[in-house]
Coordinates of C-alpha atoms and ligand atoms in Angstrom, one line a residue:
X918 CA 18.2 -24.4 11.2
X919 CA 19.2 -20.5 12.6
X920 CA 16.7 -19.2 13.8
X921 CA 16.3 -15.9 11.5
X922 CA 15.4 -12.3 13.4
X923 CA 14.8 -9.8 11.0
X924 CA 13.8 -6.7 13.5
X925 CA 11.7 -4.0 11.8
X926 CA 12.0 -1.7 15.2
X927 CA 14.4 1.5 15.0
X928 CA 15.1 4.2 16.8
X929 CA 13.9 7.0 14.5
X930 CA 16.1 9.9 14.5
X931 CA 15.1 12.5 11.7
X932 CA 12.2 13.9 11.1
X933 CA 9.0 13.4 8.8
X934 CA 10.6 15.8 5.6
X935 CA 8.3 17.3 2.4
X936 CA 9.3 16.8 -1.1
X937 CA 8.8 19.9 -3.2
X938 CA 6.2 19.2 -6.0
X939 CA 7.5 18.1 -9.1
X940 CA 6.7 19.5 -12.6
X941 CA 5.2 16.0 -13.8
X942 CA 3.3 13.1 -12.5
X943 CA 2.4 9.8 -13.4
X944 CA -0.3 8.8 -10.8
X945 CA -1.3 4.9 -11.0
X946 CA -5.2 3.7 -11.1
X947 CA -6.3 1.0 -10.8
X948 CA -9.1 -1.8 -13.1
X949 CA -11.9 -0.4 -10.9
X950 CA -11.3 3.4 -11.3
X951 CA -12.9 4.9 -14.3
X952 CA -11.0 8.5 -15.7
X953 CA -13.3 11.3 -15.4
X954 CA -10.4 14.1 -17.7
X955 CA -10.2 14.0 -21.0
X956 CA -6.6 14.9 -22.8
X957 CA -5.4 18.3 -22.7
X958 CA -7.8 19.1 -19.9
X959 CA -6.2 21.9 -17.5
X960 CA -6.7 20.2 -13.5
X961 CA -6.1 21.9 -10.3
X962 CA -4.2 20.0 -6.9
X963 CA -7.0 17.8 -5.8
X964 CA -9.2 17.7 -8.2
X965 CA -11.0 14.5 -9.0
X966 CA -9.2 12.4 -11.8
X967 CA -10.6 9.2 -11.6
X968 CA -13.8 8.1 -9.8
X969 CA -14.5 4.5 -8.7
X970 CA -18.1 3.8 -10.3
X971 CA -18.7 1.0 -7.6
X972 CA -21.1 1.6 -5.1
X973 CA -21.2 1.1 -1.0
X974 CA -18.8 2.9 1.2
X975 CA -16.5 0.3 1.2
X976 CA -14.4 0.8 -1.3
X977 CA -11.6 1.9 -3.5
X978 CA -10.8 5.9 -3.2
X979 CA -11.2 8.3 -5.8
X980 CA -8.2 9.5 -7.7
X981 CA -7.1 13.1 -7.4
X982 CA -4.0 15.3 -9.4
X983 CA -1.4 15.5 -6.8
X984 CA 0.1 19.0 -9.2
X985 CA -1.5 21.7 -11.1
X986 CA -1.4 20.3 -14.7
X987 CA -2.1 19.8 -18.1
X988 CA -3.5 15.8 -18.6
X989 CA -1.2 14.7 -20.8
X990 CA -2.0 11.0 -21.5
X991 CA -4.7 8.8 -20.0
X992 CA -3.4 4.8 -19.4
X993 CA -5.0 1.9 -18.7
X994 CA -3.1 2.3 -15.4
X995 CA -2.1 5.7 -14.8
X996 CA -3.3 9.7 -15.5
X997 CA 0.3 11.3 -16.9
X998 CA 0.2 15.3 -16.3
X999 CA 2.8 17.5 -16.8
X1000 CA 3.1 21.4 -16.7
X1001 CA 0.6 24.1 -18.2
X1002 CA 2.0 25.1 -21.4
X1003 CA 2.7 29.1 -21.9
X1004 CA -0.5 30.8 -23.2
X1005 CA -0.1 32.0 -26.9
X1006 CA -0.2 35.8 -27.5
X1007 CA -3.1 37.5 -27.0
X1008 CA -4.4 34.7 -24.9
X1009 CA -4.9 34.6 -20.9
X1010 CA -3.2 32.1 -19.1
X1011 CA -5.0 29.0 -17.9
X1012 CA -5.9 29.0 -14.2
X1013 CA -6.3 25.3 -12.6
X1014 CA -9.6 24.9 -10.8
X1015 CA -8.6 23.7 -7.1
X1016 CA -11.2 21.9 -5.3
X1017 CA -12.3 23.9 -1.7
X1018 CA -12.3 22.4 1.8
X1019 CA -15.0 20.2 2.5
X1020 CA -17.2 21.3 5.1
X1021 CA -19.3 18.1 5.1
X1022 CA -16.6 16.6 7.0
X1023 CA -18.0 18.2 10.3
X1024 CA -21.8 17.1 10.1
X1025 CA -21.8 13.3 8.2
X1026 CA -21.4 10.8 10.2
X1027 CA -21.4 6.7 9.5
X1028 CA -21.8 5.3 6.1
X1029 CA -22.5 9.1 4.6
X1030 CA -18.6 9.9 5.8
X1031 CA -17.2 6.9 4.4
X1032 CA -19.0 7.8 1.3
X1033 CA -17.4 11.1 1.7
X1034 CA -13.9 10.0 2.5
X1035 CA -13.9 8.1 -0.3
X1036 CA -14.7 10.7 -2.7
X1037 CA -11.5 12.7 -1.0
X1038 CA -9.5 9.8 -2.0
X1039 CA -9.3 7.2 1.4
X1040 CA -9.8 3.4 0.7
X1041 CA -12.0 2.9 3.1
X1042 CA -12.0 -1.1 1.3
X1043 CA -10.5 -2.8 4.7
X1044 CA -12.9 -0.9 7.3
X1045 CA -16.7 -1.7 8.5
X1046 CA -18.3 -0.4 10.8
X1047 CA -18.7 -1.2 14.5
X1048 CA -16.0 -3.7 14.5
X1049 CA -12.8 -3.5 17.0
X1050 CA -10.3 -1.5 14.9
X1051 CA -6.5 -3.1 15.4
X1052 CA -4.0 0.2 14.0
X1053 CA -0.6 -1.9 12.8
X1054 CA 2.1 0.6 14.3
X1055 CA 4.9 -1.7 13.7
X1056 CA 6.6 -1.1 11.2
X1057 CA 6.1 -2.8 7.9
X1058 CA 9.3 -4.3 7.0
X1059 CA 13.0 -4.5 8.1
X1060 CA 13.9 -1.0 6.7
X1061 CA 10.4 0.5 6.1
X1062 CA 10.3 3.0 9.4
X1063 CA 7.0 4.6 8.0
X1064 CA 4.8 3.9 11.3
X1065 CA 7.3 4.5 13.7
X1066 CA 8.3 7.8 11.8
X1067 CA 4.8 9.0 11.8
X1068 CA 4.3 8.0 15.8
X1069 CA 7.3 10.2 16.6
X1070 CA 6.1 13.0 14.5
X1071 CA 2.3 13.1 13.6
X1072 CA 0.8 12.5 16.5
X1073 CA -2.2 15.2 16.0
X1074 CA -2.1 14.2 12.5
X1075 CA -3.2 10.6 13.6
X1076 CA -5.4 11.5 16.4
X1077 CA -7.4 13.3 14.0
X1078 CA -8.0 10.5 11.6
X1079 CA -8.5 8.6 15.0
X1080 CA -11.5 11.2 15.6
X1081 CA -12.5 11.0 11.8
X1082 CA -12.8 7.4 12.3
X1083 CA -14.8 7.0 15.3
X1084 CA -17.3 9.0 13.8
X1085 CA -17.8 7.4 10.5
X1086 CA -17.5 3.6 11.7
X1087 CA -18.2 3.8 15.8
X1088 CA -15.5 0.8 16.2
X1089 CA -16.0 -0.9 19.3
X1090 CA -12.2 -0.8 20.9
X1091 CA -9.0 0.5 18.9
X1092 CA -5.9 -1.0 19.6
X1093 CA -2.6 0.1 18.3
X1094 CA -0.2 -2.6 18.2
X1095 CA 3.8 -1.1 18.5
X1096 CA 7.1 -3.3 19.1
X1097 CA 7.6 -5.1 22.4
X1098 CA 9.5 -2.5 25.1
X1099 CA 8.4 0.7 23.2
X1100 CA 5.7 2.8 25.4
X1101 CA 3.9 4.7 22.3
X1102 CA -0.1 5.2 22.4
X1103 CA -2.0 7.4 20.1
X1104 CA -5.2 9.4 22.2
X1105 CA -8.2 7.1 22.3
X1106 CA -6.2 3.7 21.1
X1107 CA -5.5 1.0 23.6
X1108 CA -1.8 0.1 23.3
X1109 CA -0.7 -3.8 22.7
X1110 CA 2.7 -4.5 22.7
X1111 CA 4.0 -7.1 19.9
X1112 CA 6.9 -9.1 18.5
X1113 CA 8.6 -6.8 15.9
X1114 CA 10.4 -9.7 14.4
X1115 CA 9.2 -9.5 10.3
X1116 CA 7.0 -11.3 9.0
X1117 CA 5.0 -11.3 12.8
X1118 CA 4.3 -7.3 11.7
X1119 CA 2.5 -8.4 8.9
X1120 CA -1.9 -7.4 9.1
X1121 CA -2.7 -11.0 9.5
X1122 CA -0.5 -12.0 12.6
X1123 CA -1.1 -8.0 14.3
X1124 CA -4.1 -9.3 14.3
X1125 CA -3.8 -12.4 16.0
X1126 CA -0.9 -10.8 18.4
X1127 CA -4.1 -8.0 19.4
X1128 CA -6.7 -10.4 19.8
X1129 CA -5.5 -13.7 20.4
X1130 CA -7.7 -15.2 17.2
X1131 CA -6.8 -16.1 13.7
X1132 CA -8.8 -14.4 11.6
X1133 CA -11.4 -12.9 13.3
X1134 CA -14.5 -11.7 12.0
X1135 CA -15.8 -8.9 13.7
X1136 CA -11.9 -7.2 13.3
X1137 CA -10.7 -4.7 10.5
X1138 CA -6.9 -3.7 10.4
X1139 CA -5.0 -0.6 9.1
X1140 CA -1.4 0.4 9.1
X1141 CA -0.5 3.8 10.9
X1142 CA 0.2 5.0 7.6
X1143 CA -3.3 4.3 6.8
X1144 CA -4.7 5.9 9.4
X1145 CA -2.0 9.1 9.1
X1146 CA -3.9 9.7 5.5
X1147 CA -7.2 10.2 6.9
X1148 CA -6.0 12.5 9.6
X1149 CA -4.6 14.6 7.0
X1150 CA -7.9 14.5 5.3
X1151 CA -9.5 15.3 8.6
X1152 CA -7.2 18.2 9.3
X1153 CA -6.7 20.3 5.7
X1154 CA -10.5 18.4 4.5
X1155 CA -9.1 18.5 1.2
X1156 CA -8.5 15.5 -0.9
X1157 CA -5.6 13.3 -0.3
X1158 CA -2.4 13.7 -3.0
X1159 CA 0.5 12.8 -1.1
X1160 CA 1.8 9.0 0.8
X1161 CA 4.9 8.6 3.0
X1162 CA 7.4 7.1 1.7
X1163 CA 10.8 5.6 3.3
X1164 CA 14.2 6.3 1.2
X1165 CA 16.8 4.7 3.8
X1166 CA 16.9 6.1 7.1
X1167 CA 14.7 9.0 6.0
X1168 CA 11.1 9.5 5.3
X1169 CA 9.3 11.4 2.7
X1170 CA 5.5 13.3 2.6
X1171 CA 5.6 12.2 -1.0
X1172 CA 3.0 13.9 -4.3
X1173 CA 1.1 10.8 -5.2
X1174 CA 2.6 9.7 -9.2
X1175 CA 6.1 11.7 -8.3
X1176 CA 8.5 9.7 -10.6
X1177 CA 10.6 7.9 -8.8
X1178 CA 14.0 9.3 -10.6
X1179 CA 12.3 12.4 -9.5
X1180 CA 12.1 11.7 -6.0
X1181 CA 15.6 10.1 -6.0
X1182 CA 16.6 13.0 -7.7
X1183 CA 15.1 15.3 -5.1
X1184 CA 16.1 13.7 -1.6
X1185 CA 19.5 13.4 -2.9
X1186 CA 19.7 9.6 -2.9
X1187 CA 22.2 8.7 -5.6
X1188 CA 20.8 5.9 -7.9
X1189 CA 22.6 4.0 -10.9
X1190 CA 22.6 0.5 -12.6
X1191 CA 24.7 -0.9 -9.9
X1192 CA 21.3 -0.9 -7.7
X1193 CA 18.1 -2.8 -8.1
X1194 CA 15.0 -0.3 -7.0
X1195 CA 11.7 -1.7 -6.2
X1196 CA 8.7 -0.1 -5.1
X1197 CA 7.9 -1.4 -1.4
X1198 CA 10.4 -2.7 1.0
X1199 CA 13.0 -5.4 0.9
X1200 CA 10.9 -8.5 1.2
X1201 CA 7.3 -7.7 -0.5
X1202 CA 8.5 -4.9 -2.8
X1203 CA 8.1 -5.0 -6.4
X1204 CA 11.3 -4.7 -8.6
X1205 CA 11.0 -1.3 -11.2
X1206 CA 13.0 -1.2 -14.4
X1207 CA 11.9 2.3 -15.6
X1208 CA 12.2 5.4 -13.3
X1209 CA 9.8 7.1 -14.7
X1210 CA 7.0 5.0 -12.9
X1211 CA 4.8 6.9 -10.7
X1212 CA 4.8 6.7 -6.3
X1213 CA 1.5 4.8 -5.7
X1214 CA -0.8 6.3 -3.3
X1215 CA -0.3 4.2 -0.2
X1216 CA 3.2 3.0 -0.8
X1217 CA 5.2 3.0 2.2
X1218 CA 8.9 2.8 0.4
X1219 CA 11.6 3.1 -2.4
X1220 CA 14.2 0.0 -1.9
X1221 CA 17.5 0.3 -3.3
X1222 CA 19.9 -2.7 -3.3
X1223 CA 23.3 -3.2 -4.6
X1224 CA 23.3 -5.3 -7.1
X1225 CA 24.7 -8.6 -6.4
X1226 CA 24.1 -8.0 -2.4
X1227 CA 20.9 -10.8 -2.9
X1228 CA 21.2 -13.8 -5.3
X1229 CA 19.2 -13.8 -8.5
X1230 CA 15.9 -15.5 -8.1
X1231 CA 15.1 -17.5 -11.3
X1232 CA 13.0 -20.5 -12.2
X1233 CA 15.0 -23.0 -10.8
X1234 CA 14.3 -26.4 -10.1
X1235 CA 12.7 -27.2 -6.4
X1236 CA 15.0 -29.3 -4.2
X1237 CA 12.4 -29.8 -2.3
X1238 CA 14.2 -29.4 0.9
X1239 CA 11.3 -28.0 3.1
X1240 CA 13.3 -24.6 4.0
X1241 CA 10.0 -22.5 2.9
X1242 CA 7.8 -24.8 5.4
X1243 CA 9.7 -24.1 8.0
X1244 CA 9.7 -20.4 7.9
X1245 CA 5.6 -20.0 6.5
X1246 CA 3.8 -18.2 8.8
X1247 CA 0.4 -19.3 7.0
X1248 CA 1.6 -23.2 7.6
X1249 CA 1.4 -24.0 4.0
X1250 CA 3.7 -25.7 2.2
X1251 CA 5.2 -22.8 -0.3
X1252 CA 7.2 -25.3 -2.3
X1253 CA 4.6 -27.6 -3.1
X1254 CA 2.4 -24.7 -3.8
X1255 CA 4.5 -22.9 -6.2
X1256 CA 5.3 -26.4 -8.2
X1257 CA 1.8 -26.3 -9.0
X1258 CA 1.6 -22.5 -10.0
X1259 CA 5.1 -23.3 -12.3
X1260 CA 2.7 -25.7 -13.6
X1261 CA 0.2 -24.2 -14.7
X1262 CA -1.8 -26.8 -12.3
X1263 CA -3.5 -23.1 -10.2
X1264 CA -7.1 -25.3 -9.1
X1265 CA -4.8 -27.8 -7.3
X1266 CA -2.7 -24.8 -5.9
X1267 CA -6.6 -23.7 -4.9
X1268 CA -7.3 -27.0 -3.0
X1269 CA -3.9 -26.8 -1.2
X1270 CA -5.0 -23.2 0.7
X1271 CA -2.8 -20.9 -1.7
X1272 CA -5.8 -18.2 -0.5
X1273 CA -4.3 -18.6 2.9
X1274 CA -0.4 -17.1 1.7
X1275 CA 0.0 -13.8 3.6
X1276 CA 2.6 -12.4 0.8
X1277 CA 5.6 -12.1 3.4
X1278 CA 8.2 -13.2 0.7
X1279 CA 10.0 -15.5 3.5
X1280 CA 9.7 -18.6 1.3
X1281 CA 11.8 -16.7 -1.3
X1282 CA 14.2 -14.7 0.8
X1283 CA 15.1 -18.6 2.8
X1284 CA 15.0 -20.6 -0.8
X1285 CA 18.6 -22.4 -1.7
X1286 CA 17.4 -23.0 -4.6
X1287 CA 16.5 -19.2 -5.1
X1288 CA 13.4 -19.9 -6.8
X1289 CA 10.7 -17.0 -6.9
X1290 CA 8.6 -19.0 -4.4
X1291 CA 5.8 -15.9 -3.3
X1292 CA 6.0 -14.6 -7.2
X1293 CA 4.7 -18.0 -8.1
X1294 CA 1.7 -18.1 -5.6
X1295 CA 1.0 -14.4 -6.6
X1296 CA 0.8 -16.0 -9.7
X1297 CA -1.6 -18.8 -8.7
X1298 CA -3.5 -16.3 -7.1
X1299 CA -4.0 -14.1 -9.6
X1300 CA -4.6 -16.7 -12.2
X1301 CA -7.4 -17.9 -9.8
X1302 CA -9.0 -14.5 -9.3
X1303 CA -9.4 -14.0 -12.6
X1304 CA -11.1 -17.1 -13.3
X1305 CA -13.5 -16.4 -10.2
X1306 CA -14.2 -13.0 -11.6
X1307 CA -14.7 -14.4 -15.4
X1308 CA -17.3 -17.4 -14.2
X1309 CA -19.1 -15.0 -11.2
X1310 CA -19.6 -12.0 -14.6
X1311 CA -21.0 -15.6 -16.7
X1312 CA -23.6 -16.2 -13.8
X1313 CA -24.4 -12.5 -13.9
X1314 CA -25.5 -12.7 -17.3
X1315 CA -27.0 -16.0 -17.2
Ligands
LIG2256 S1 4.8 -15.6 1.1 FE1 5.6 -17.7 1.4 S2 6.2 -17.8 3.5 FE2 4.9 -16.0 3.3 S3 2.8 -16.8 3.8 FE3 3.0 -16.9 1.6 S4 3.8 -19.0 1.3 FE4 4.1 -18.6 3.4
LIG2257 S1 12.9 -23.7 -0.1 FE1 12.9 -23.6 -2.3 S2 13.9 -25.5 -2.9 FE2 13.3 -25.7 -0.7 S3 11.3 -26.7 -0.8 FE3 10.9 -24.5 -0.7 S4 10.8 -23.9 -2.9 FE4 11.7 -25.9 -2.9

């Protein structure tokens, strides 16, 4: 079989842009985060929307209005908010309430800033402390030049949240892993270079390429984009409401729940039913049907494809002809795997290490067959999870 090369590496051009703030948002949450405004309710830019109940310092990030607003609807997975309506005679115009720097930010250290950073809207759910830190500056996917954007451009930005995290989790080393040949380094990381050759820029094998171990334990991993938020929460201490997206060759500081038609709409990218847009990049994206769905905080692209430029994937039978084994970068067997999921059959997907799949969508993308290979181990996955969580909330009340 060709050997396939899909390079992520670029050499970025343009500059980091800013999207002007649109008039409505849609801003995703997610099962864990609990809404904390009512209907109606007038919110300032940052201002706490959704809290995540759990407790520890590892964890989910709050939820914050990326515009001044009126709450409009609350969903089971996103706050809408649209403009302040016009006050009625004789009545004073409604002034949003906008959350002030945090000072705190400067004395906490250790768990007590993770705490904090969490409240300001960081996931802090992939770091511990005192572990080696490995920063993922390659970028993401072929197309998706988020990290090496932000490396060009944001260097204080990322040396910041370099200086945020040393204080609140005292890692032992920080690498920064960046493409073979390139000679990037962020102040106080220690630069690795690494095959840029998707999926190897995926957390799991950065990981490996920085350390020399599969799945270490005493390691955390974050993308550059990761790290870029908390230096912007480091430098302005206010909440984070924006992610950087990719549109093409160009990258966006992005309101968090800007409508994608929106967003197309204001970077000029022309959009119509001859493309297919997903949320993410070419190989792990997510297809979107309706525009009016809301830029995830922490997603690193907008995809659009011509339609027709990728077969259909569809529930086709499995030829079985081993193409996905070959290309797997977990060494499962993706075929086998998503027969089972098809199925229905998810504890013997279990037994067969489905938990292992790193989500790099390489066992759809090679498939002659075109059968939705990762979307059926997603599936088993999910199917799994949910069953784990059902019998684990049984023992609790046992
Ligand atoms: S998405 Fe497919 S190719 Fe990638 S790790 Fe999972 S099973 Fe393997
Ligand atoms: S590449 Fe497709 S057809 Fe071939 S074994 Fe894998 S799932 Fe089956």
């Amino acid at each position: 079989m060709m050997k396939l090369r899909l390079n992520t590496s670029v050499e970025i051009k343009g500059s980091l842009q800013d999207v002007p703030a649109p008039a409505a948002v849609r801003i995703p949450i997610q099962k864990k985060h609990k809404p904390v405004v009512k209907k109606k309710q007038i919110v300032g830019r940052g201002q706490v929307i959704a809290e995540n109940p759990s407790k520890g310092a590892f964890n989910l990030g709050f939820v914050h209005a990326s515009i001044d607003g009126m709450v409009e609807d609350i969903l089971p997975d996103a706050i809408l908010i649209g403009p302040i309506p016009a006050p009625k005679e004789g009545e004073e115009a409604a002034v949003p309430a906008r959350p002030e720097p945090c000072a705190d930010l400067d004395t906490l250290s250790g768990e007590e800033l993770c705490r904090k950073l969490l409240e300001l809207g960081v996931d802090t759910s992939r770091m511990h402390a005192t572990r080696t830190l490995v920063v993922n500056g390659l970028n993401p996917e072929p197309g998706v030049i988020v990290s090496e954007q932000l490396l060009k451009d944001a260097q204080a930005t990322l040396k910041a949240g370099i200086q945020l995290i040393e204080k609140a989790l005292k890692p032992g080393t920080i690498k920064l892993v960046v493409a073979s040949g390139k000679q990037i380094t962020v102040h106080g990381c220690t630069p690795v270079n690494a095959s840029d050759a998707y999926p190897a820029t995926i957390d799991a094998l950065v990981v490996y390429a920085a350390t020399g171990a599969e799945r270490p334990d005493n390691v955390d991993v974050i993308s550059v984009a990761e790290l870029y938020s908390v230096g912007r929460v480091a430098e302005t201490k206010l909440p984070l409401t924006e992610t950087v997206v990719a549109i093409g060759e160009k990258v966006f500081r992005v309101p968090v729940g800007m409508k994608v038609q929106a967003l197309l709409d204001a970077v000029g990218v022309p959009y119509g039913t001859d493309l297919k847009i997903a949320l993410g990049g070419p190989m792990r994206g997510e297809a979107i049907f309706d525009l009016s769905v809301g830029v995830p905080k922490g997603c690193t692209a907008v995809t659009l494809v011509p339609e027709g430029l990728y077969p259909m994937v569809q529930p086709n039978p499995c030829i079985n002809c081993g193409e996905c084994v070959l290309v797997c970068p977990a060494r499962i067997q993706p075929g086998m795997l998503s027969r089972f999921a098809e199925f229905n059959m998810f504890e013997n997907a279990r037994s067969q290490h489905v938990g292992a799949c790193l989500e790099c969508g390489m066992c759809t993308f090679v498939c002659p067959a075109q059968r939705p290979v990762m979307q059926y181990l997603l599936l088993a996955k999910g199917q799994l999870a949910t069953q784990d969580d059902m019998v684990s909330t049984c023992r609790l009340q046992d």
